[in-house]
Amino acid sequence: MAQKEKIVVVGGGFAGLNFVKRIDRTKYDVVLVDKNNYHSFPPLFYQITSAGLDPASISFPFRREMHKMKSHPEYHMGDVSRIDTVNKKVTTQYETISYDKLVIAAGTGNNFFGINDLYKYVYTMKSTSEALRCRNELLDRLERASIEKDPVKRRKLLSFVVIGGGPAGVEVAGAIGEMKRYVMRREYPSINPDELQIILVEGSDKLLRTMSETASRYALDALNNLMVSVRLNKVMKSYDDNVITFADGETLYSEVVIWTAGVTGVTFNFEGRQPEMSRGGRLAVDEYNRVQGIDDLFAVGDIACHVDDRYPGGCPQLAQVAIQQARTLARNLNKDRFDEPFKYRDKGSMATIGRNRAVADLKHLKLTGWIAWMAWMFVHLVSILGMRNKLTVLVNWTWAYWSYPTSLRLMLHPARYPLRSRWGER
């Protein structure tokens, strides 16, 4: 019996996990490498940030998912830093793994557009841990503001700016706006809700600029209704000493800046033949998701830049693109021939701005309001891994529809040693 080829998959997001599920493991040995031991659901990171969901509700262990698959693939925890395209090896902080074929599905990280050291001072939402850090800061400031007597200091504690008017920015700004409008008076009666300042900054002339004009207008109106101030045509140039400076010279004070403005491909140190790079740190691929110029190297998902007549700048970095690319690549490899080019089937895009408020641009239909919100909930619910997670999220959403529960508004910081007691160090 012929020895099976070994496929290493870097990244267990939508693209990586869908590829692993559909590759023929009677023909290939498969190893999935990811720095986390779980698959997470990025579209709902904003709900962790706003304490709407628990992190475990949108995360699922790789090993449990793989245990359900026939001919179980392997999972290796590690952060791939180096790829040797000549000797066909990938290196993490723990080991070096050989491969016959390599599929890079590592996704993207935050793009700070060259603003020096910005990553040190802003809050981001590209991972579960980043969303948790943001949630802790939000709740910490509400608690501190509730006991602060100085009105100037209290307003500084409660100054929040969201940079980026795409779906992530609109969603997190709307979620914090709901806290301001519906939660503050009940749970923080010592704080005047007007003292909580939420500003959403967008560099272009519209919110949700990749969606329809109808969606953009509705999002703006919905955010205004939630007492979120929206500033368009504002490009951030620097952030120093809690002061944001814009390209037009205007400044804005904020102690918490939530950055959702851009993404860039995860970077690797390639040894040997170098892949062709495209805009945004993405790997240039052909219509079969083969990295151009390197044999047996493939890229799928947000890190892959596939150009065609409809998308001269590359396909959009959406979950559906990642899923469809992964499935197409798996089918081609299973057949041992590349005869099915990737063609993105656009199923539309959605964004939610809060309870009963959402927008959906579907193929032949544009929805806003409650019906769009219901469609958004259904699509996201069925996409979450694990029946337990689906039920947990459904119960949370149903309960939150009738009230705004406090059980998830917990600050959970990692323990630090030595621990501090009420009597000092110990």
CSV table of N, CA and C in Angstrom, one decimal, residues 75-233:
chain,number,residue,atom,x,y,z
A,75,TYR,N,-3.9,17.2,15.8
A,75,TYR,CA,-3.8,18.6,16.2
A,75,TYR,C,-2.5,18.8,16.9
A,76,HIS,N,-1.8,19.8,16.5
A,76,HIS,CA,-0.5,20.2,17.2
A,76,HIS,C,-0.7,21.7,17.6
A,77,MET,N,-0.5,22.0,18.9
A,77,MET,CA,-0.6,23.4,19.3
A,77,MET,C,0.8,24.0,19.0
A,78,GLY,N,0.8,25.2,18.4
A,78,GLY,CA,2.0,25.9,18.1
A,78,GLY,C,1.7,27.1,17.3
A,79,ASP,N,2.6,28.1,17.4
A,79,ASP,CA,2.5,29.3,16.5
A,79,ASP,C,3.6,29.2,15.5
A,80,VAL,N,3.2,29.0,14.2
A,80,VAL,CA,4.1,28.8,13.2
A,80,VAL,C,4.8,30.1,12.9
A,81,SER,N,6.1,30.1,12.9
A,81,SER,CA,6.9,31.3,12.6
A,81,SER,C,7.7,31.2,11.4
A,82,ARG,N,8.2,30.0,11.1
A,82,ARG,CA,9.1,29.8,9.9
A,82,ARG,C,8.6,28.7,9.0
A,83,ILE,N,8.7,29.0,7.7
A,83,ILE,CA,8.3,28.0,6.7
A,83,ILE,C,9.5,27.8,5.7
A,84,ASP,N,10.0,26.6,5.6
A,84,ASP,CA,11.0,26.3,4.7
A,84,ASP,C,10.4,25.6,3.5
A,85,THR,N,10.3,26.4,2.4
A,85,THR,CA,9.6,25.9,1.2
A,85,THR,C,10.5,25.0,0.3
A,86,VAL,N,11.8,24.9,0.6
A,86,VAL,CA,12.6,24.0,-0.1
A,86,VAL,C,12.6,22.6,0.5
A,87,ASN,N,12.9,22.6,1.8
A,87,ASN,CA,12.9,21.3,2.6
A,87,ASN,C,11.5,20.9,3.1
A,88,LYS,N,10.6,21.7,2.9
A,88,LYS,CA,9.2,21.4,3.2
A,88,LYS,C,9.0,21.2,4.7
A,89,LYS,N,9.3,22.2,5.5
A,89,LYS,CA,9.2,22.1,6.9
A,89,LYS,C,8.6,23.4,7.5
A,90,VAL,N,7.7,23.2,8.5
A,90,VAL,CA,7.2,24.4,9.3
A,90,VAL,C,7.7,24.3,10.7
A,91,THR,N,8.0,25.4,11.3
A,91,THR,CA,8.6,25.4,12.6
A,91,THR,C,7.8,26.3,13.5
A,92,THR,N,7.4,25.7,14.7
A,92,THR,CA,6.7,26.5,15.8
A,92,THR,C,7.7,26.6,16.9
A,93,GLN,N,7.2,27.2,18.0
A,93,GLN,CA,8.1,27.4,19.2
A,93,GLN,C,8.4,26.1,19.9
A,94,TYR,N,7.7,25.0,19.5
A,94,TYR,CA,7.8,23.7,20.1
A,94,TYR,C,8.5,22.6,19.3
A,95,GLU,N,8.3,22.7,17.9
A,95,GLU,CA,8.7,21.6,17.1
A,95,GLU,C,8.9,22.1,15.6
A,96,THR,N,9.5,21.2,14.8
A,96,THR,CA,9.5,21.3,13.4
A,96,THR,C,8.8,20.2,12.8
A,97,ILE,N,7.9,20.5,11.8
A,97,ILE,CA,7.0,19.5,11.2
A,97,ILE,C,7.3,19.4,9.7
A,98,SER,N,7.5,18.2,9.2
A,98,SER,CA,7.7,18.1,7.8
A,98,SER,C,6.4,17.9,7.1
A,99,TYR,N,6.3,18.3,5.8
A,99,TYR,CA,5.0,18.2,5.1
A,99,TYR,C,5.3,17.8,3.6
A,100,ASP,N,4.3,17.2,3.0
A,100,ASP,CA,4.4,17.1,1.5
A,100,ASP,C,3.6,18.2,0.8
A,101,LYS,N,2.5,18.6,1.5
A,101,LYS,CA,1.7,19.7,1.0
A,101,LYS,C,1.4,20.6,2.2
A,102,LEU,N,1.4,21.9,2.0
A,102,LEU,CA,1.1,22.8,3.1
A,102,LEU,C,0.0,23.7,2.7
A,103,VAL,N,-1.0,23.8,3.6
A,103,VAL,CA,-2.1,24.7,3.4
A,103,VAL,C,-2.1,25.8,4.4
A,104,ILE,N,-1.9,27.1,4.0
A,104,ILE,CA,-1.9,28.2,5.0
A,104,ILE,C,-3.3,28.8,5.1
A,105,ALA,N,-3.8,28.7,6.3
A,105,ALA,CA,-5.1,29.3,6.5
A,105,ALA,C,-5.1,30.1,7.8
A,106,ALA,N,-4.0,30.8,8.0
A,106,ALA,CA,-3.8,31.5,9.2
A,106,ALA,C,-4.6,32.8,9.4
A,107,GLY,N,-5.3,33.2,8.4
A,107,GLY,CA,-6.1,34.4,8.6
A,107,GLY,C,-5.3,35.7,8.7
A,108,THR,N,-5.9,36.7,9.4
A,108,THR,CA,-5.3,38.0,9.4
A,108,THR,C,-5.1,38.5,10.9
A,109,GLY,N,-4.3,39.5,11.0
A,109,GLY,CA,-4.1,40.2,12.3
A,109,GLY,C,-4.5,41.7,12.1
A,110,ASN,N,-4.3,42.5,13.1
A,110,ASN,CA,-4.7,43.9,13.0
A,110,ASN,C,-3.7,44.7,12.2
A,111,ASN,N,-4.2,45.6,11.4
A,111,ASN,CA,-3.4,46.5,10.5
A,111,ASN,C,-3.5,47.9,11.1
A,112,PHE,N,-2.3,48.4,11.6
A,112,PHE,CA,-2.3,49.7,12.2
A,112,PHE,C,-1.8,50.8,11.3
A,113,PHE,N,-1.7,50.4,10.0
A,113,PHE,CA,-1.4,51.4,8.9
A,113,PHE,C,-0.1,52.2,9.3
A,114,GLY,N,0.9,51.6,9.8
A,114,GLY,CA,2.1,52.3,10.1
A,114,GLY,C,2.2,53.3,11.2
A,115,ILE,N,1.1,53.3,12.0
A,115,ILE,CA,1.1,54.3,13.1
A,115,ILE,C,2.0,53.7,14.2
A,116,ASN,N,3.1,54.3,14.6
A,116,ASN,CA,4.1,53.8,15.5
A,116,ASN,C,3.6,53.4,16.8
A,117,ASP,N,3.8,52.2,17.2
A,117,ASP,CA,3.5,51.6,18.6
A,117,ASP,C,2.0,51.7,18.9
A,118,LEU,N,1.2,51.9,17.9
A,118,LEU,CA,-0.3,52.0,18.2
A,118,LEU,C,-0.8,50.7,18.9
A,119,TYR,N,-0.2,49.6,18.6
A,119,TYR,CA,-0.7,48.3,19.1
A,119,TYR,C,-0.5,48.3,20.7
A,120,LYS,N,0.3,49.1,21.2
A,120,LYS,CA,0.6,49.1,22.6
A,120,LYS,C,-0.5,49.8,23.4
A,121,TYR,N,-1.3,50.6,22.8
A,121,TYR,CA,-2.2,51.5,23.5
A,121,TYR,C,-3.6,51.3,23.2
A,122,VAL,N,-4.0,50.6,22.1
A,122,VAL,CA,-5.4,50.5,21.7
A,122,VAL,C,-5.9,49.1,22.1
A,123,TYR,N,-7.2,48.9,22.1
A,123,TYR,CA,-7.8,47.6,22.3
A,123,TYR,C,-8.3,47.0,21.0
A,124,THR,N,-8.1,45.7,20.8
A,124,THR,CA,-8.5,45.1,19.6
A,124,THR,C,-9.4,43.9,19.8
A,125,MET,N,-10.0,43.4,18.7
A,125,MET,CA,-10.9,42.3,18.8
A,125,MET,C,-10.7,41.2,17.8
A,126,LYS,N,-9.5,40.8,17.6
A,126,LYS,CA,-9.1,39.8,16.6
A,126,LYS,C,-9.0,38.4,17.1
A,127,SER,N,-9.2,38.3,18.4
A,127,SER,CA,-9.2,37.0,19.1
A,127,SER,C,-10.0,37.0,20.3
A,128,THR,N,-10.3,35.8,20.9
A,128,THR,CA,-11.1,35.7,22.1
A,128,THR,C,-10.4,36.4,23.2
A,129,SER,N,-9.1,36.2,23.3
A,129,SER,CA,-8.4,36.9,24.4
A,129,SER,C,-8.4,38.4,24.3
A,130,GLU,N,-8.3,38.9,23.1
A,130,GLU,CA,-8.3,40.3,22.9
A,130,GLU,C,-9.7,40.9,23.3
A,131,ALA,N,-10.7,40.2,22.9
A,131,ALA,CA,-12.1,40.6,23.2
A,131,ALA,C,-12.3,40.6,24.7
A,132,LEU,N,-11.8,39.6,25.4
A,132,LEU,CA,-11.9,39.5,26.9
A,132,LEU,C,-11.1,40.7,27.5
A,133,ARG,N,-10.0,41.0,27.0
A,133,ARG,CA,-9.2,42.1,27.6
A,133,ARG,C,-10.0,43.4,27.4
A,134,CYS,N,-10.7,43.6,26.3
A,134,CYS,CA,-11.5,44.8,26.0
A,134,CYS,C,-12.7,44.8,27.0
A,135,ARG,N,-13.3,43.7,27.2
A,135,ARG,CA,-14.5,43.6,28.1
A,135,ARG,C,-14.0,44.0,29.5
A,136,ASN,N,-12.9,43.4,30.0
A,136,ASN,CA,-12.4,43.7,31.3
A,136,ASN,C,-12.2,45.2,31.5
A,137,GLU,N,-11.6,45.9,30.5
A,137,GLU,CA,-11.4,47.3,30.6
A,137,GLU,C,-12.7,48.1,30.6
A,138,LEU,N,-13.6,47.7,29.8
A,138,LEU,CA,-14.9,48.4,29.8
A,138,LEU,C,-15.6,48.3,31.2
A,139,LEU,N,-15.7,47.1,31.7
A,139,LEU,CA,-16.4,46.9,33.0
A,139,LEU,C,-15.6,47.5,34.1
A,140,ASP,N,-14.3,47.5,34.1
A,140,ASP,CA,-13.4,48.1,35.1
A,140,ASP,C,-13.7,49.6,35.2
A,141,ARG,N,-13.8,50.2,34.0
A,141,ARG,CA,-14.0,51.7,34.0
A,141,ARG,C,-15.4,52.0,34.5
A,142,LEU,N,-16.4,51.2,34.2
A,142,LEU,CA,-17.7,51.5,34.7
A,142,LEU,C,-17.8,51.4,36.2
A,143,GLU,N,-17.1,50.4,36.8
A,143,GLU,CA,-17.0,50.2,38.2
A,143,GLU,C,-16.3,51.4,38.9
A,144,ARG,N,-15.2,51.8,38.3
A,144,ARG,CA,-14.4,52.9,38.9
A,144,ARG,C,-15.1,54.2,38.8
A,145,ALA,N,-15.8,54.4,37.7
A,145,ALA,CA,-16.6,55.6,37.5
A,145,ALA,C,-17.7,55.7,38.5
A,146,SER,N,-18.3,54.6,38.8
A,146,SER,CA,-19.4,54.6,39.7
A,146,SER,C,-19.1,55.1,41.2
A,147,ILE,N,-17.8,55.0,41.5
A,147,ILE,CA,-17.4,55.5,42.8
A,147,ILE,C,-16.5,56.7,42.8
A,148,GLU,N,-16.3,57.3,41.6
A,148,GLU,CA,-15.5,58.5,41.4
A,148,GLU,C,-16.3,59.7,41.6
A,149,LYS,N,-15.9,60.6,42.5
A,149,LYS,CA,-16.6,61.8,42.9
A,149,LYS,C,-16.3,63.0,42.0
A,150,ASP,N,-15.1,63.0,41.4
A,150,ASP,CA,-14.7,64.1,40.6
A,150,ASP,C,-15.3,63.9,39.2
A,151,PRO,N,-16.2,64.8,38.8
A,151,PRO,CA,-16.9,64.7,37.5
A,151,PRO,C,-16.0,64.7,36.3
A,152,VAL,N,-14.9,65.4,36.4
A,152,VAL,CA,-13.9,65.5,35.3
A,152,VAL,C,-13.2,64.1,35.1
A,153,LYS,N,-12.8,63.6,36.2
A,153,LYS,CA,-12.1,62.3,36.1
A,153,LYS,C,-13.1,61.2,35.7
A,154,ARG,N,-14.4,61.3,36.1
A,154,ARG,CA,-15.4,60.3,35.8
A,154,ARG,C,-15.6,60.4,34.3
A,155,ARG,N,-15.7,61.5,33.7
A,155,ARG,CA,-15.9,61.6,32.2
A,155,ARG,C,-14.7,61.0,31.5
A,156,LYS,N,-13.5,61.2,32.0
A,156,LYS,CA,-12.3,60.7,31.3
A,156,LYS,C,-12.3,59.1,31.4
A,157,LEU,N,-12.8,58.6,32.5
A,157,LEU,CA,-12.9,57.2,32.6
A,157,LEU,C,-13.9,56.6,31.6
A,158,LEU,N,-14.9,57.4,31.3
A,158,LEU,CA,-16.0,56.9,30.5
A,158,LEU,C,-15.9,57.4,29.0
A,159,SER,N,-14.7,57.7,28.5
A,159,SER,CA,-14.5,58.1,27.1
A,159,SER,C,-14.1,57.0,26.3
A,160,PHE,N,-14.9,56.5,25.4
A,160,PHE,CA,-14.6,55.4,24.5
A,160,PHE,C,-14.7,55.8,23.0
A,161,VAL,N,-13.7,55.5,22.3
A,161,VAL,CA,-13.7,55.8,20.8
A,161,VAL,C,-13.5,54.5,20.1
A,162,VAL,N,-14.3,54.2,19.1
A,162,VAL,CA,-14.2,53.0,18.2
A,162,VAL,C,-13.7,53.5,16.9
A,163,ILE,N,-12.5,53.0,16.4
A,163,ILE,CA,-12.0,53.4,15.1
A,163,ILE,C,-12.3,52.3,14.1
A,164,GLY,N,-13.0,52.8,13.1
A,164,GLY,CA,-13.4,51.8,12.0
A,164,GLY,C,-14.9,51.6,11.9
A,165,GLY,N,-15.5,52.0,10.8
A,165,GLY,CA,-17.0,51.9,10.6
A,165,GLY,C,-17.4,50.7,9.8
A,166,GLY,N,-16.6,49.6,9.8
A,166,GLY,CA,-17.1,48.4,9.2
A,166,GLY,C,-18.0,47.6,10.1
A,167,PRO,N,-18.3,46.4,9.8
A,167,PRO,CA,-19.2,45.6,10.6
A,167,PRO,C,-18.8,45.5,12.0
A,168,ALA,N,-17.5,45.2,12.3
A,168,ALA,CA,-17.0,45.0,13.7
A,168,ALA,C,-17.2,46.3,14.5
A,169,GLY,N,-16.8,47.4,13.9
A,169,GLY,CA,-16.9,48.7,14.5
A,169,GLY,C,-18.3,49.1,14.8
A,170,VAL,N,-19.2,48.9,13.9
A,170,VAL,CA,-20.6,49.3,14.1
A,170,VAL,C,-21.2,48.4,15.1
A,171,GLU,N,-20.9,47.1,15.1
A,171,GLU,CA,-21.5,46.2,16.1
A,171,GLU,C,-21.0,46.4,17.5
A,172,VAL,N,-19.7,46.7,17.7
A,172,VAL,CA,-19.3,46.9,19.1
A,172,VAL,C,-19.7,48.3,19.6
A,173,ALA,N,-19.8,49.3,18.7
A,173,ALA,CA,-20.3,50.6,19.1
A,173,ALA,C,-21.8,50.5,19.5
A,174,GLY,N,-22.5,49.7,18.7
A,174,GLY,CA,-23.9,49.6,19.0
A,174,GLY,C,-24.1,48.8,20.3
A,175,ALA,N,-23.3,47.8,20.6
A,175,ALA,CA,-23.4,47.1,21.8
A,175,ALA,C,-23.2,47.9,23.1
A,176,ILE,N,-22.1,48.8,23.0
A,176,ILE,CA,-21.8,49.7,24.1
A,176,ILE,C,-22.9,50.7,24.2
A,177,GLY,N,-23.5,51.1,23.1
A,177,GLY,CA,-24.6,52.1,23.1
A,177,GLY,C,-25.8,51.5,23.8
A,178,GLU,N,-26.1,50.2,23.6
A,178,GLU,CA,-27.2,49.6,24.3
A,178,GLU,C,-27.0,49.6,25.8
A,179,MET,N,-25.7,49.4,26.2
A,179,MET,CA,-25.4,49.4,27.6
A,179,MET,C,-25.7,50.9,28.2
A,180,LYS,N,-25.3,51.9,27.4
A,180,LYS,CA,-25.5,53.2,27.8
A,180,LYS,C,-27.0,53.5,27.9
A,181,ARG,N,-27.8,53.1,27.0
A,181,ARG,CA,-29.2,53.5,26.9
A,181,ARG,C,-30.1,52.7,27.9
A,182,TYR,N,-29.8,51.3,28.0
A,182,TYR,CA,-30.7,50.5,28.7
A,182,TYR,C,-30.1,49.9,30.0
A,183,VAL,N,-28.8,49.9,30.2
A,183,VAL,CA,-28.2,49.3,31.4
A,183,VAL,C,-27.8,50.2,32.5
A,184,MET,N,-27.2,51.4,32.1
A,184,MET,CA,-26.6,52.3,33.0
A,184,MET,C,-27.5,52.7,34.2
A,185,ARG,N,-28.7,53.1,33.9
A,185,ARG,CA,-29.5,53.7,34.9
A,185,ARG,C,-29.9,52.6,35.9
A,186,ARG,N,-30.0,51.3,35.5
A,186,ARG,CA,-30.4,50.3,36.3
A,186,ARG,C,-29.2,49.7,37.2
A,187,GLU,N,-28.1,49.6,36.6
A,187,GLU,CA,-27.0,48.9,37.3
A,187,GLU,C,-25.9,49.9,37.8
A,188,TYR,N,-25.9,51.1,37.2
A,188,TYR,CA,-24.9,52.1,37.7
A,188,TYR,C,-25.6,53.4,37.9
A,189,PRO,N,-26.5,53.4,38.9
A,189,PRO,CA,-27.4,54.6,39.1
A,189,PRO,C,-26.6,55.8,39.5
A,190,SER,N,-25.4,55.6,40.0
A,190,SER,CA,-24.6,56.8,40.4
A,190,SER,C,-23.9,57.5,39.2
A,191,ILE,N,-24.0,56.9,38.0
A,191,ILE,CA,-23.5,57.5,36.8
A,191,ILE,C,-24.6,58.1,35.9
A,192,ASN,N,-24.5,59.3,35.5
A,192,ASN,CA,-25.4,59.9,34.5
A,192,ASN,C,-25.0,59.3,33.1
A,193,PRO,N,-25.9,58.6,32.5
A,193,PRO,CA,-25.6,58.0,31.2
A,193,PRO,C,-25.0,58.9,30.2
A,194,ASP,N,-25.3,60.2,30.3
A,194,ASP,CA,-24.7,61.2,29.4
A,194,ASP,C,-23.2,61.4,29.5
A,195,GLU,N,-22.7,60.9,30.7
A,195,GLU,CA,-21.3,61.0,30.9
A,195,GLU,C,-20.5,59.9,30.2
A,196,LEU,N,-21.2,58.9,29.8
A,196,LEU,CA,-20.5,57.8,29.0
A,196,LEU,C,-20.5,58.3,27.5
A,197,GLN,N,-19.3,58.5,27.0
A,197,GLN,CA,-19.2,59.0,25.6
A,197,GLN,C,-18.7,57.9,24.7
A,198,ILE,N,-19.5,57.6,23.7
A,198,ILE,CA,-19.1,56.6,22.7
A,198,ILE,C,-19.0,57.3,21.3
A,199,ILE,N,-17.9,57.3,20.7
A,199,ILE,CA,-17.7,57.9,19.4
A,199,ILE,C,-17.2,56.9,18.4
A,200,LEU,N,-17.8,56.8,17.3
A,200,LEU,CA,-17.4,55.9,16.2
A,200,LEU,C,-16.8,56.7,15.1
A,201,VAL,N,-15.5,56.4,14.8
A,201,VAL,CA,-14.8,57.2,13.8
A,201,VAL,C,-14.6,56.4,12.5
A,202,GLU,N,-14.9,56.9,11.4
A,202,GLU,CA,-14.8,56.2,10.1
A,202,GLU,C,-14.1,57.1,9.1
A,203,GLY,N,-13.1,56.6,8.4
A,203,GLY,CA,-12.2,57.4,7.5
A,203,GLY,C,-12.9,57.8,6.2
A,204,SER,N,-13.9,57.0,5.8
A,204,SER,CA,-14.6,57.3,4.6
A,204,SER,C,-15.9,58.1,4.8
A,205,ASP,N,-16.7,58.3,3.8
A,205,ASP,CA,-17.9,59.1,4.0
A,205,ASP,C,-19.2,58.3,4.3
A,206,LYS,N,-19.0,57.0,4.7
A,206,LYS,CA,-20.2,56.2,5.0
A,206,LYS,C,-19.8,55.1,5.9
A,207,LEU,N,-20.7,54.6,6.7
A,207,LEU,CA,-20.5,53.4,7.5
A,207,LEU,C,-20.8,52.2,6.6
A,208,LEU,N,-20.2,51.0,7.0
A,208,LEU,CA,-20.5,49.8,6.2
A,208,LEU,C,-20.3,50.0,4.7
A,209,ARG,N,-19.1,50.5,4.4
A,209,ARG,CA,-18.9,51.0,3.0
A,209,ARG,C,-18.9,49.9,1.9
A,210,THR,N,-18.8,48.6,2.4
A,210,THR,CA,-18.9,47.5,1.4
A,210,THR,C,-20.3,47.1,1.2
A,211,MET,N,-21.2,47.6,2.0
A,211,MET,CA,-22.6,47.2,1.9
A,211,MET,C,-23.4,48.3,1.1
A,212,SER,N,-24.7,48.1,1.0
A,212,SER,CA,-25.6,49.0,0.2
A,212,SER,C,-25.7,50.4,0.9
A,213,GLU,N,-26.2,51.4,0.2
A,213,GLU,CA,-26.5,52.7,0.8
A,213,GLU,C,-27.6,52.6,1.8
A,214,THR,N,-28.6,51.7,1.5
A,214,THR,CA,-29.7,51.5,2.5
A,214,THR,C,-29.1,51.0,3.8
A,215,ALA,N,-28.2,50.0,3.8
A,215,ALA,CA,-27.6,49.5,5.0
A,215,ALA,C,-26.8,50.6,5.8
A,216,SER,N,-26.1,51.4,5.0
A,216,SER,CA,-25.3,52.4,5.6
A,216,SER,C,-26.1,53.5,6.3
A,217,ARG,N,-27.2,53.9,5.7
A,217,ARG,CA,-28.1,54.9,6.3
A,217,ARG,C,-28.8,54.4,7.5
A,218,TYR,N,-29.2,53.1,7.4
A,218,TYR,CA,-29.9,52.5,8.6
A,218,TYR,C,-28.9,52.4,9.8
A,219,ALA,N,-27.7,52.0,9.5
A,219,ALA,CA,-26.7,51.8,10.6
A,219,ALA,C,-26.5,53.2,11.3
A,220,LEU,N,-26.4,54.2,10.5
A,220,LEU,CA,-26.1,55.6,11.0
A,220,LEU,C,-27.3,56.0,11.9
A,221,ASP,N,-28.5,55.8,11.4
A,221,ASP,CA,-29.7,56.2,12.2
A,221,ASP,C,-29.8,55.4,13.5
A,222,ALA,N,-29.5,54.1,13.4
A,222,ALA,CA,-29.6,53.2,14.6
A,222,ALA,C,-28.6,53.5,15.6
A,223,LEU,N,-27.4,53.9,15.2
A,223,LEU,CA,-26.3,54.3,16.2
A,223,LEU,C,-26.7,55.6,16.9
A,224,ASN,N,-27.2,56.5,16.1
A,224,ASN,CA,-27.6,57.8,16.7
A,224,ASN,C,-28.7,57.6,17.7
A,225,ASN,N,-29.6,56.6,17.5
A,225,ASN,CA,-30.7,56.3,18.4
A,225,ASN,C,-30.2,55.7,19.7
A,226,LEU,N,-29.0,55.0,19.6
A,226,LEU,CA,-28.4,54.4,20.8
A,226,LEU,C,-27.4,55.4,21.4
A,227,MET,N,-27.4,56.6,21.0
A,227,MET,CA,-26.6,57.7,21.6
A,227,MET,C,-25.1,57.5,21.4
A,228,VAL,N,-24.8,57.0,20.2
A,228,VAL,CA,-23.4,56.9,19.7
A,228,VAL,C,-23.2,58.0,18.7
A,229,SER,N,-22.1,58.7,19.0
A,229,SER,CA,-21.8,59.8,18.1
A,229,SER,C,-20.9,59.3,16.9
A,230,VAL,N,-21.3,59.5,15.7
A,230,VAL,CA,-20.6,59.0,14.5
A,230,VAL,C,-19.9,60.2,13.8
A,231,ARG,N,-18.6,60.0,13.6
A,231,ARG,CA,-17.8,61.0,12.8
A,231,ARG,C,-17.2,60.4,11.6
A,232,LEU,N,-17.7,60.9,10.4
A,232,LEU,CA,-17.2,60.4,9.1
A,232,LEU,C,-16.1,61.2,8.6
A,233,ASN,N,-15.4,60.7,7.6
A,233,ASN,CA,-14.3,61.4,6.9
A,233,ASN,C,-13.2,61.8,7.9
